[in-house]
Short mmCIF file of C-alpha atoms in Angstrom, two decimals:
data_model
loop_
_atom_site.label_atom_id
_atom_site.label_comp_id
_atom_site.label_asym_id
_atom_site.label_seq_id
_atom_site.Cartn_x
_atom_site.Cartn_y
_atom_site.Cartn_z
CA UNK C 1 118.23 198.88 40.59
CA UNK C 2 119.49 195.99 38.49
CA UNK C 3 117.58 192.82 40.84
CA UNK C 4 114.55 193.30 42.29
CA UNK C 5 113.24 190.24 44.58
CA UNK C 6 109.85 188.30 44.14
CA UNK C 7 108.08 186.07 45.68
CA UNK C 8 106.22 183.38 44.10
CA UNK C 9 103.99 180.27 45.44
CA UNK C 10 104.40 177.92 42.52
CA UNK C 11 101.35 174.93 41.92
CA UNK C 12 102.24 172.52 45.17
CA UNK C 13 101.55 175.82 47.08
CA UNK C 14 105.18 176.14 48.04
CA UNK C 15 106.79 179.31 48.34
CA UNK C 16 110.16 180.67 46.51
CA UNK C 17 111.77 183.66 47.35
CA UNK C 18 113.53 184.73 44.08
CA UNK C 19 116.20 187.77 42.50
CA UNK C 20 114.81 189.04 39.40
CA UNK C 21 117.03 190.76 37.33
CA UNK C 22 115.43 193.69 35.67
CA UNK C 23 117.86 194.90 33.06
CA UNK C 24 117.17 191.65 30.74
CA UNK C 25 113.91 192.37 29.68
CA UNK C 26 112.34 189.61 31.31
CA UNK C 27 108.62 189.05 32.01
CA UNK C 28 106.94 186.92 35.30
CA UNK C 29 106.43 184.23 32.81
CA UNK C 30 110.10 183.81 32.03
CA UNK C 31 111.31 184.12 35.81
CA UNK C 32 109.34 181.36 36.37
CA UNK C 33 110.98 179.25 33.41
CA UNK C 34 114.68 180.45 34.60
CA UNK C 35 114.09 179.26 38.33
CA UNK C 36 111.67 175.79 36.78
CA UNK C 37 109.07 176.52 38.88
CA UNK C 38 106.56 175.33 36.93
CA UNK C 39 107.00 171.86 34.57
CA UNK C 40 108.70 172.56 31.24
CA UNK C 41 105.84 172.72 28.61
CA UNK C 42 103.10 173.75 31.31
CA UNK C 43 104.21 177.77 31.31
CA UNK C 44 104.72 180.26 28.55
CA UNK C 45 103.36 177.75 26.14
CA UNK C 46 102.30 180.42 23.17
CA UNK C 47 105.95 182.01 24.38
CA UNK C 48 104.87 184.79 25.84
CA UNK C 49 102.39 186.64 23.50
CA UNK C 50 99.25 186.69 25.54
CA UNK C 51 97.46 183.14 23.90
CA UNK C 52 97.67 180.54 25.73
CA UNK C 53 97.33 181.64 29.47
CA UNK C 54 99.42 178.90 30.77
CA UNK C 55 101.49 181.67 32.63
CA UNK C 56 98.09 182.60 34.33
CA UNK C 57 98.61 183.87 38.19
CA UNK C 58 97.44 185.82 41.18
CA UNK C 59 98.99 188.92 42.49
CA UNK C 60 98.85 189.08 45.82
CA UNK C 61 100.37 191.99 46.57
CA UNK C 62 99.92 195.46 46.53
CA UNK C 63 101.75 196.74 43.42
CA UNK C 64 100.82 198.94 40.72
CA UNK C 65 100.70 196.48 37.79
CA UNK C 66 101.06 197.57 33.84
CA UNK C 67 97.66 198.40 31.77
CA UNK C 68 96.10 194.93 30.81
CA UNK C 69 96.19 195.16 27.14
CA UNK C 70 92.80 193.49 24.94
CA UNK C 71 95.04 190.83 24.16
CA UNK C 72 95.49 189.44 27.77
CA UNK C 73 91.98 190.52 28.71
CA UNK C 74 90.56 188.18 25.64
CA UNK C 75 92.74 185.83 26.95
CA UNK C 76 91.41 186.04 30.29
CA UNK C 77 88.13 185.73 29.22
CA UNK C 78 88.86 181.74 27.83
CA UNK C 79 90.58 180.68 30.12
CA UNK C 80 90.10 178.75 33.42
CA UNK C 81 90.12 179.36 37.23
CA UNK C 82 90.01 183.13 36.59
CA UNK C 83 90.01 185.61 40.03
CA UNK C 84 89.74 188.76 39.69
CA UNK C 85 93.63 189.54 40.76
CA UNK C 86 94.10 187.43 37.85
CA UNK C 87 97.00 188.11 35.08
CA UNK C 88 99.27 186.59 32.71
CA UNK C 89 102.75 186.57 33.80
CA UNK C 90 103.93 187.01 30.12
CA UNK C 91 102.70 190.78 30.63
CA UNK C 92 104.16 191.64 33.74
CA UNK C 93 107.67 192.47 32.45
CA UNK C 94 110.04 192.87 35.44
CA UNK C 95 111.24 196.44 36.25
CA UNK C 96 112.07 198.25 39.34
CA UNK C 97 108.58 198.68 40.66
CA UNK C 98 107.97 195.59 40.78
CA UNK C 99 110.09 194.93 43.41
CA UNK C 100 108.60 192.87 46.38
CA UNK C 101 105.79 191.28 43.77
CA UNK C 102 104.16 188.66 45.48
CA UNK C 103 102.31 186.06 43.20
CA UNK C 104 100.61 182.54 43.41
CA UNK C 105 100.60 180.34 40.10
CA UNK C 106 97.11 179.76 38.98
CA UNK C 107 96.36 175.68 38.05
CA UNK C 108 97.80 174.22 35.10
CA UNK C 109 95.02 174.14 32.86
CA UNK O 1 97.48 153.56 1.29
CA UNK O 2 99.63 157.06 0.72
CA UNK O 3 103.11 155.67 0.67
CA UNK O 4 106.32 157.96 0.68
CA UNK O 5 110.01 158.31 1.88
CA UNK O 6 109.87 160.60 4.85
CA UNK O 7 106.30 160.97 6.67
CA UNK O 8 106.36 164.17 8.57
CA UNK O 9 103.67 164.37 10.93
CA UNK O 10 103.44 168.58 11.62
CA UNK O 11 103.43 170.91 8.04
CA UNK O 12 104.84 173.69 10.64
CA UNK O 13 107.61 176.26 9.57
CA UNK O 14 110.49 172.99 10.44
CA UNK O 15 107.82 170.64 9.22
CA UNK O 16 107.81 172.56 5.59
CA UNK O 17 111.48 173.26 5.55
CA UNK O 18 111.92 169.28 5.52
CA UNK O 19 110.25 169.03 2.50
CA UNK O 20 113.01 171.37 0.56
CA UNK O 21 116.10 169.50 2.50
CA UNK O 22 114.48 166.21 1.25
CA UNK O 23 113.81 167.24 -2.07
CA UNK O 24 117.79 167.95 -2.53
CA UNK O 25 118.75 164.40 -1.84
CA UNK O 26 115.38 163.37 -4.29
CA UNK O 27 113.71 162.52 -1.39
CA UNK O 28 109.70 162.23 -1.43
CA UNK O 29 107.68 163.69 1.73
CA UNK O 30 104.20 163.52 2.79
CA UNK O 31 102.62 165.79 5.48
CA UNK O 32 100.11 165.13 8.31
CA UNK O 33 98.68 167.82 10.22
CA UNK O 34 95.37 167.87 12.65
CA UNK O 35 95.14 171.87 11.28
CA UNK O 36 93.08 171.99 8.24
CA UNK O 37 96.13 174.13 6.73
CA UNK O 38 99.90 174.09 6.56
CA UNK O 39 101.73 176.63 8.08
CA UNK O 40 101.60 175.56 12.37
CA UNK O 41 100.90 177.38 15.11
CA UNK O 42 102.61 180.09 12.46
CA UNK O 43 99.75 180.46 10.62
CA UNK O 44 97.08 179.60 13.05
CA UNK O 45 98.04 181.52 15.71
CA UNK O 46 99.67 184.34 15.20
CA UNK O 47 100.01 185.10 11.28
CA UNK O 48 100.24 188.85 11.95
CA UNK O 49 102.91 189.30 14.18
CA UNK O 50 106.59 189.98 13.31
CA UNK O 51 109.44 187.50 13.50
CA UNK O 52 113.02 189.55 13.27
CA UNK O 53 114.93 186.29 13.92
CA UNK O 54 114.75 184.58 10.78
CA UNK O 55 117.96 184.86 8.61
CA UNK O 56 118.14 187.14 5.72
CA UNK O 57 114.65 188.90 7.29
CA UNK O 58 114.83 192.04 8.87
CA UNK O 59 111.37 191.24 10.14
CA UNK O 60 108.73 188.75 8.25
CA UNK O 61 105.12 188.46 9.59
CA UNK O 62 104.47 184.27 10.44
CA UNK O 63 102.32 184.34 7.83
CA UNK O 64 104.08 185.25 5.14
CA UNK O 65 106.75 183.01 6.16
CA UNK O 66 104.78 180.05 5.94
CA UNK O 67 103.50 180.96 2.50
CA UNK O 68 107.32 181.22 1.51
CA UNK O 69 108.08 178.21 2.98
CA UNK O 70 104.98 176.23 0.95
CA UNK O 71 106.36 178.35 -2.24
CA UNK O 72 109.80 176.82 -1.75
CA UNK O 73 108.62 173.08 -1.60
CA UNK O 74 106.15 173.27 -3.89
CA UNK O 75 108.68 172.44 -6.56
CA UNK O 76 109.23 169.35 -4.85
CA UNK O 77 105.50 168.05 -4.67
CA UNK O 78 104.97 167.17 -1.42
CA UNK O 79 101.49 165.12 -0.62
CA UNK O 80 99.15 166.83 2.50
CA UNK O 81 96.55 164.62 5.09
CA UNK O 82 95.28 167.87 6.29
CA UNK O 83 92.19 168.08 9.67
CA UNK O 84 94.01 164.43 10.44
CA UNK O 85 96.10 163.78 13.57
CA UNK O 86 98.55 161.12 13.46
CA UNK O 87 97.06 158.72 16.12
CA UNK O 88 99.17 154.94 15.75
CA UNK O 89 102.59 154.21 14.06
CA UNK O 90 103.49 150.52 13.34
CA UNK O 91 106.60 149.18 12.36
CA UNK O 92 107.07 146.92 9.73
CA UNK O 93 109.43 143.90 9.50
CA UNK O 94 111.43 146.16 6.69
CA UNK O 95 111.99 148.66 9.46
CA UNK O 96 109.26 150.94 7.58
CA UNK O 97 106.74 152.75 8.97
CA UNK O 98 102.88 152.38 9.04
CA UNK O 99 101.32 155.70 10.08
CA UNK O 100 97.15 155.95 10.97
CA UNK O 101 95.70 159.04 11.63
CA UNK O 102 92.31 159.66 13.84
CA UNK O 103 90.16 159.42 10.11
CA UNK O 104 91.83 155.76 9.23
CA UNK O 105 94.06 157.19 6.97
CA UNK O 106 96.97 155.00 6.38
CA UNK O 107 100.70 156.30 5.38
CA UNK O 108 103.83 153.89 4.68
CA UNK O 109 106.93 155.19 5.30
CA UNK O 110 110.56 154.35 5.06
CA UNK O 111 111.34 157.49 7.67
CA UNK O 112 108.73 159.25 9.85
CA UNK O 113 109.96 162.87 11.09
CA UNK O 114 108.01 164.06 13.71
CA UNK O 115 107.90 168.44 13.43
CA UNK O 116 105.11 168.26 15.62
CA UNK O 117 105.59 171.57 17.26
CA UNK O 118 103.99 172.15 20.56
CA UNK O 119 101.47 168.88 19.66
CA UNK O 120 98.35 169.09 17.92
CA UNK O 121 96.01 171.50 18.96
CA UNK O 122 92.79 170.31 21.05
CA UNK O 123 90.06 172.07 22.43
CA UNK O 124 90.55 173.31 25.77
CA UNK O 125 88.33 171.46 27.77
CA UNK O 126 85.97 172.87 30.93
CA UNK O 127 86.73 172.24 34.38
CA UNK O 128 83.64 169.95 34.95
CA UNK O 129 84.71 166.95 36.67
CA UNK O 130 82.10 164.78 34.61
CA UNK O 131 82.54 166.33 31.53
CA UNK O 132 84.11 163.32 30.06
CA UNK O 133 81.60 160.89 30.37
CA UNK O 134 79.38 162.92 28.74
CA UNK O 135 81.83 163.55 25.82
CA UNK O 136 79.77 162.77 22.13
CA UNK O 137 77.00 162.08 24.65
CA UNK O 138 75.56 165.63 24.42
CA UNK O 139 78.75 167.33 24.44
CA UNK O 140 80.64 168.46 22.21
CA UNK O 141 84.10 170.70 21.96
CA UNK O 142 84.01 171.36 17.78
CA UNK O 143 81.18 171.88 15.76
CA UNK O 144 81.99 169.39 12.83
CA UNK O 145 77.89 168.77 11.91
CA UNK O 146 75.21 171.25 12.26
CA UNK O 147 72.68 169.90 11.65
CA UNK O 148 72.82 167.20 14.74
CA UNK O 149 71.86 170.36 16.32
CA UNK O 150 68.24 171.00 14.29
CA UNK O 151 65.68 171.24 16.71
CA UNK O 152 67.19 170.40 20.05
CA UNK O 153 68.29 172.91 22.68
CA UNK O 154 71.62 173.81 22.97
CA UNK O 155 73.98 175.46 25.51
CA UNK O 156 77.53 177.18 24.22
CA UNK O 157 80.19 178.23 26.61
CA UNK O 158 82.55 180.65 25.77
CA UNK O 159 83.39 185.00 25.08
CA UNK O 160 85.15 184.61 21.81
CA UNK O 161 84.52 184.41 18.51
CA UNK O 162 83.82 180.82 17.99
CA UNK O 163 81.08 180.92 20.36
CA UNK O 164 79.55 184.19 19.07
CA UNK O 165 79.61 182.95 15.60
CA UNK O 166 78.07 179.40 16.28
CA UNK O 167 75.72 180.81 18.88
CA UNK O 168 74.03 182.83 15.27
CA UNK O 169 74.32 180.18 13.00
CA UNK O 170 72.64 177.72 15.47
CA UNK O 171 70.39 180.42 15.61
CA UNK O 172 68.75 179.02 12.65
CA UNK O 173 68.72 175.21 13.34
CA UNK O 174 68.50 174.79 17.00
CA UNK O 175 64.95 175.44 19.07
CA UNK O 176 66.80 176.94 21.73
CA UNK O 177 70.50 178.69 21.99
CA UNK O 178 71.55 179.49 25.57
CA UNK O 179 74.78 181.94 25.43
CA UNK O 180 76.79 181.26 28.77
CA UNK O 181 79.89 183.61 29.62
CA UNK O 182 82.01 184.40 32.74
CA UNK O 183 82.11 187.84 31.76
CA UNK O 184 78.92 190.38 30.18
CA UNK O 185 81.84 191.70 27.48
CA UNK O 186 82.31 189.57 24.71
CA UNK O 187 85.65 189.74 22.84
CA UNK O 188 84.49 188.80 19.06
CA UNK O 189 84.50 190.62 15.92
CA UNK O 190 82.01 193.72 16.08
CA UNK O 191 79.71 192.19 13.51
CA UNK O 192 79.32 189.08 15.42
CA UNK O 193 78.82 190.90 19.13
CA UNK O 194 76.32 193.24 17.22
CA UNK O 195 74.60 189.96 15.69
CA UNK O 196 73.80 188.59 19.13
CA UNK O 197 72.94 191.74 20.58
CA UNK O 198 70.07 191.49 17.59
CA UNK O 199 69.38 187.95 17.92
CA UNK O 200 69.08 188.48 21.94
CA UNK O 201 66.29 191.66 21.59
CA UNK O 202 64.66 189.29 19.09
CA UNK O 203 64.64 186.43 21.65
CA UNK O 204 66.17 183.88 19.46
CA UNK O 205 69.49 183.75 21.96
CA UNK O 206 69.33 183.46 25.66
CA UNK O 207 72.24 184.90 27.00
CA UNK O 208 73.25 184.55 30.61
CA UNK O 209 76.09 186.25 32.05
CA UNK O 210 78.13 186.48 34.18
CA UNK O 211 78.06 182.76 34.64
CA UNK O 212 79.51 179.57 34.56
CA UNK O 213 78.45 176.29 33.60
CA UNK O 214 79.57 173.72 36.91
CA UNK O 215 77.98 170.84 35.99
CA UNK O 216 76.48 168.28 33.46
CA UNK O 217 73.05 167.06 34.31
CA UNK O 218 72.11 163.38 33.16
CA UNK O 219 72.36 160.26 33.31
CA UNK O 220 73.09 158.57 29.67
CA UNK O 221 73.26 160.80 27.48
CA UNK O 222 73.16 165.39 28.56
CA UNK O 223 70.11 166.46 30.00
CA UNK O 224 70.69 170.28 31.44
CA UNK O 225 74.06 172.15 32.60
CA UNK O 226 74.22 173.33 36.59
CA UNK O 227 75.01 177.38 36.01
CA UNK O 228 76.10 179.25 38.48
CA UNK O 229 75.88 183.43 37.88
CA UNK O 230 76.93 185.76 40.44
CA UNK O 231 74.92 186.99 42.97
CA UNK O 232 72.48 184.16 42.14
CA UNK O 233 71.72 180.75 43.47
CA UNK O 234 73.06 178.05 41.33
CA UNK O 235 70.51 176.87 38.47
CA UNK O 236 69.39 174.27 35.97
CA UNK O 237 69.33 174.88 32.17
CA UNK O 238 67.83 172.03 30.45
CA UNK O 239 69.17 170.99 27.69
CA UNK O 240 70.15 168.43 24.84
CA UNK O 241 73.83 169.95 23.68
CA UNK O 242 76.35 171.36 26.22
CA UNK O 243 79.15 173.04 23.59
CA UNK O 244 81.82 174.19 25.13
CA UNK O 245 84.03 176.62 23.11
CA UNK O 246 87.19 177.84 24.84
CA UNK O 247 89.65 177.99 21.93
CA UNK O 248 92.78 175.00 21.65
CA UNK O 249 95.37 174.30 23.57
CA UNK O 250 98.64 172.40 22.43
CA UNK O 251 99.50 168.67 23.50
CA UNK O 252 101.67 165.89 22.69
CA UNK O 253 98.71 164.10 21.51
CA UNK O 254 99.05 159.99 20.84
CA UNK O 255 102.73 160.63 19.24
CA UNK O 256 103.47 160.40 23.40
CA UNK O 257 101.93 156.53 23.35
CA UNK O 258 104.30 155.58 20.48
CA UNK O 259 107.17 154.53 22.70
CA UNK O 260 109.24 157.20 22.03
CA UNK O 261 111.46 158.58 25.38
CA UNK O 262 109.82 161.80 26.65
CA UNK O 263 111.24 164.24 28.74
CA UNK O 264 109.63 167.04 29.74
CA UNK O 265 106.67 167.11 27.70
CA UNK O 266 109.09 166.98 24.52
CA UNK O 267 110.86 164.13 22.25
CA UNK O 268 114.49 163.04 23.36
CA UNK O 269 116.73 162.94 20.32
CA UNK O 270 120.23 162.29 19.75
CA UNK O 271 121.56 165.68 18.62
CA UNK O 272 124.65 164.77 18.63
CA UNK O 273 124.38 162.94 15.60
CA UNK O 274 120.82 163.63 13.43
CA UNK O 275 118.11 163.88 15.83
CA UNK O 276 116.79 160.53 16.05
CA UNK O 277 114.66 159.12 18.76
CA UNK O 278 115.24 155.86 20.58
CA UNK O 279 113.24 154.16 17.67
CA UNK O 280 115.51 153.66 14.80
CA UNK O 281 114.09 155.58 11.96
CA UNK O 282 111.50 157.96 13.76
CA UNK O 283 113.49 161.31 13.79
CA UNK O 284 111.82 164.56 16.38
CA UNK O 285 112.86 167.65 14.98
CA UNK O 286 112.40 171.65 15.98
CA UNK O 287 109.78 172.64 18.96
CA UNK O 288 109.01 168.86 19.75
CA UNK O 289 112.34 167.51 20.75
CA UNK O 290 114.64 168.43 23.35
CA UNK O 291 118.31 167.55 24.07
CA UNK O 292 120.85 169.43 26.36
CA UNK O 293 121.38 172.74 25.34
CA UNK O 294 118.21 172.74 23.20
CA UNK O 295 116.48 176.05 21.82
CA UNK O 296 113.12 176.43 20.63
CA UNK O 297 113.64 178.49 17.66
CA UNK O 298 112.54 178.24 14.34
CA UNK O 299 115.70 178.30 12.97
CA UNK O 300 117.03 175.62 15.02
CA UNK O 301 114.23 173.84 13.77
CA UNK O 302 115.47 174.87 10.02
CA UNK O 303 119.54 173.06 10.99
CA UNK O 304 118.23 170.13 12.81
CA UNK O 305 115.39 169.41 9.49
CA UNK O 306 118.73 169.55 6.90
CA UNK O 307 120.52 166.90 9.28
CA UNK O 308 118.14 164.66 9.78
CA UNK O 309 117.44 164.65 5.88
CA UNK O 310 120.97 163.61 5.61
CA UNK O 311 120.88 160.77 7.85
CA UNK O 312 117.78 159.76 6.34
CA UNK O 313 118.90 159.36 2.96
CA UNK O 314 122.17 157.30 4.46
CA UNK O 315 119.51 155.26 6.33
CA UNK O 316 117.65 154.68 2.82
CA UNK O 317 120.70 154.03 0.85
CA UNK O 318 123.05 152.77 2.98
CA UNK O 319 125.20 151.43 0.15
CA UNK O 320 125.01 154.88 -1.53
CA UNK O 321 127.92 157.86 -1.58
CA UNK O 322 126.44 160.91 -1.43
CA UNK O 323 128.06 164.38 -1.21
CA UNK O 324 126.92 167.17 -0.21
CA UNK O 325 126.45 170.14 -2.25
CA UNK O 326 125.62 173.24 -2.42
CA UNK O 327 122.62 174.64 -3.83
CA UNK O 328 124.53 177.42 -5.61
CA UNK O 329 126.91 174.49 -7.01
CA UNK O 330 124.33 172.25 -7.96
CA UNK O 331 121.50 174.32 -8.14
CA UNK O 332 117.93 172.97 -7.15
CA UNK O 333 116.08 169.92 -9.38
CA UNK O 334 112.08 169.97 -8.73
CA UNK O 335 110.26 166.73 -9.04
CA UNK O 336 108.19 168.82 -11.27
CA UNK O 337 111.27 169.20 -13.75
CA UNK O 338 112.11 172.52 -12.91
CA UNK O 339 115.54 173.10 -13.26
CA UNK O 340 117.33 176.26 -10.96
CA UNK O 341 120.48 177.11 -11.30
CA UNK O 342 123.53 180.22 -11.24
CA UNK O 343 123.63 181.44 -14.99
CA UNK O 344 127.35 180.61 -16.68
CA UNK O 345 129.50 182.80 -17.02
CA UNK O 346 130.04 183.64 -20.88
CA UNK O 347 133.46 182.98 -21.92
CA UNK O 348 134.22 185.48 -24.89
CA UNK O 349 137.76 185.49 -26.61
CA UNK O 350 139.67 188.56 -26.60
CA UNK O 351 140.73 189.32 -30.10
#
């Protein structure tokens, strides 16, 4: 499967139904920055290597998500408005299984 | 008063590279940074990890890029204000530059570059919606003198190492350390985790976890923190210091008061030409600018530094020719009168 398709709620609660491609190695963090559903220079700050949390968000759905590594769990554990379905979008690279991923952007912090 | 040619307020990777470009056309360059060291997010951030995008380097760790990068200018002598962040910029009726930093430090400059990165780093603050008016009141996000601390009580937020290493030191100074953290796993170097443990059993640090401080009790001045733990009713800690310590978080900083056009949380330059703002003589080069088709690459950063050198020298000497030349042409002249250049060829007759 080359596009998978997500859905995503982005920080005025509004919904976008989106086509992820997954043969580009792209994460969450950097769907979000292709379709500007977040401000420019409020996601994917640190660029995608687990320090800054600004790609923070809450999966919703039922999917089997990769291993949270130590560096997004330290990460986790500074920053704000953390749930327990909590992630960093920067991990969450897009593949197949993700398909029908269903996330809500945590607060800009 | 520091005075120089080009001011460039960020010593990141771009920041650095300046220096070098500058120091071709005998240009002089002073450095502000709010990090107590050169090197950017680079070096403060992630110094370990790989970059495989920098020209000529298979892979380089950030690190040891910087440290090359403070190697190359050295030759060209560049002056530091390190721990400072450029707060207010006033321009003189020469069309130079006055630069302050948050310290009073003063810098004149014919050219200020601005290589400020993602911002200057600041502490990333709690979501307590009266946090502010309590800020130097009792609360504090950096640790800058200990020993206000002797004998009071104090409360520090946080799971990394920051907080695990102040919450031992104040150990020793402070009548009462109270440890609060969402989470009952800290993530800190061993030694310091296995320090609190100690300190804990010993009853010298309160720990209370998993919690969260909601509030700020007082009126002037910080009088307790509202905590809330699960599975517990919320509670009162009295206390004199509420120290929140969440690590730093990037932001534009004052250089977004200084009239400069902003889009998008980043500097609008003309690219087209050398990467000047709309203020005649301020130039925004690598992660802080942004113009169509921009890329946030240190490299980029590295092209857009050796053009905006060039139109700052025209912009110095506007009655000045200058051509330019290459490096393995002209080889490299340090301010510190070290000479670099290709080895001639030795011209031997044939007999």
């Amino acid at each position: 499967m080359q596009d998978i398709n997500i859905k995503i709620t982005d920080r005025n609660g509004e919904t976008h139904e989106v086509v992820a491609p997954t043969d580009m190695a792209m994460n969450l963090m950097e769907v979000v920055r292709s379709y500007e559903l977040a401000e420019e220079g409020t996601i994917g700050v640190c660029g995608g290597m687990a320090m800054c949390a600004s790609c923070q968000c809450y999966v919703v759905s039922d999917h089997k998500l990769p291993e949270i590594t130590d560096d997004e769990d330290a990460m986790l554990a500074e920053a704000f408005n953390v749930e327990d379905n909590s992630r960093l979008g920067c991990q969450i690279q897009m593949t197949s299984e993700m398909n029908g991923l269903e996330v809500v952007l945590a607060p800009e912090m | 008063m520091i005075t120089t040619d080009i001011l460039i307020i960020g010593a990141g990777p771009t920041g650095l590279f300046t220096v070098f470009e500058a120091g071709l056309l005998k240009l002089k360059c002073h450095l502000i940074d709010a990090l107590p060291q050169p090197g950017g997010q680079c070096s403060e951030i992630y110094p370990k990890k790989p970059i495989y995008d920098i020209p000529a380097y298979p892979e380089i760790l950030a690190g040891d890029l910087t440290q090359k990068l403070i190697e190359q200018t050295k030759q060209f002598e560049p002056g530091f204000t390190l721990g400072e962040r450029a707060e207010t910029i006033d321009k003189q009726d020469d069309g130079t530059f006055i630069v302050t930093t948050n310290k009073g430090t003063k810098h004149h400059a014919k050219i200020v570059a601005i290589a400020g990165g993602l911002g200057s780093f600041e502490p990333r603050k709690p979501l307590i919606p009266t946090i502010a008016n309590f800020e130097d009141k009792g609360v504090e996000y950096i640790i800058k003198e200990p020993e206000l601390y002797r004998d009071k009580k104090v409360v520090i937020s946080g799971g990394g190492d920051s907080a695990l290493d102040w919450a031992v030191f104040l150990s020793n100074v402070a009548s009462e350390v109270t440890l609060i953290h969402r989470r009952n796993e800290f993530r800190g170097a061993l030694d310091s985790v296995e320090k609190v443990q100690e300190l804990k059993n010993l009853g010298k640090i309160r720990m209370i976890t998993p919690a969260e401080v909601k509030g700020i009790i007082g009126t002037d001045k910080v009088t307790g923190v509202a905590v809330e733990k699960k599975g517990e009713d919320a509670f009162i800690v009295d206390t004199d210091h509420f120290i929140p310590l969440f690590g730093l978080s990037p932001k534009l900083g004052p250089i977004g008061n200084w009239g400069l056009e902003i889009e998008k949380n980043a500097i609008k330059v003309n690219n087209a030409l050398d990467y000047q703002t709309n203020i005649p003589g301020i130039y925004a080069i690598g992660d802080v600018n942004t113009y169509p088709g921009k890329l946030k690459l240190i490299l980029c950063g590295f092209h857009e530094a050796t053009l905006m050198c060039q139109s700052a020298y025209k912009r110095i000497f506007p009655n000045k020719k200058y051509v330019m030349k290459y490096t393995t042409v002209g080889g490299v002249d340090g301010f510190d009168g070290t000479r670099k250049e290709a080895p001639k060829a030795v011209v031997k007759a044939i007999q």
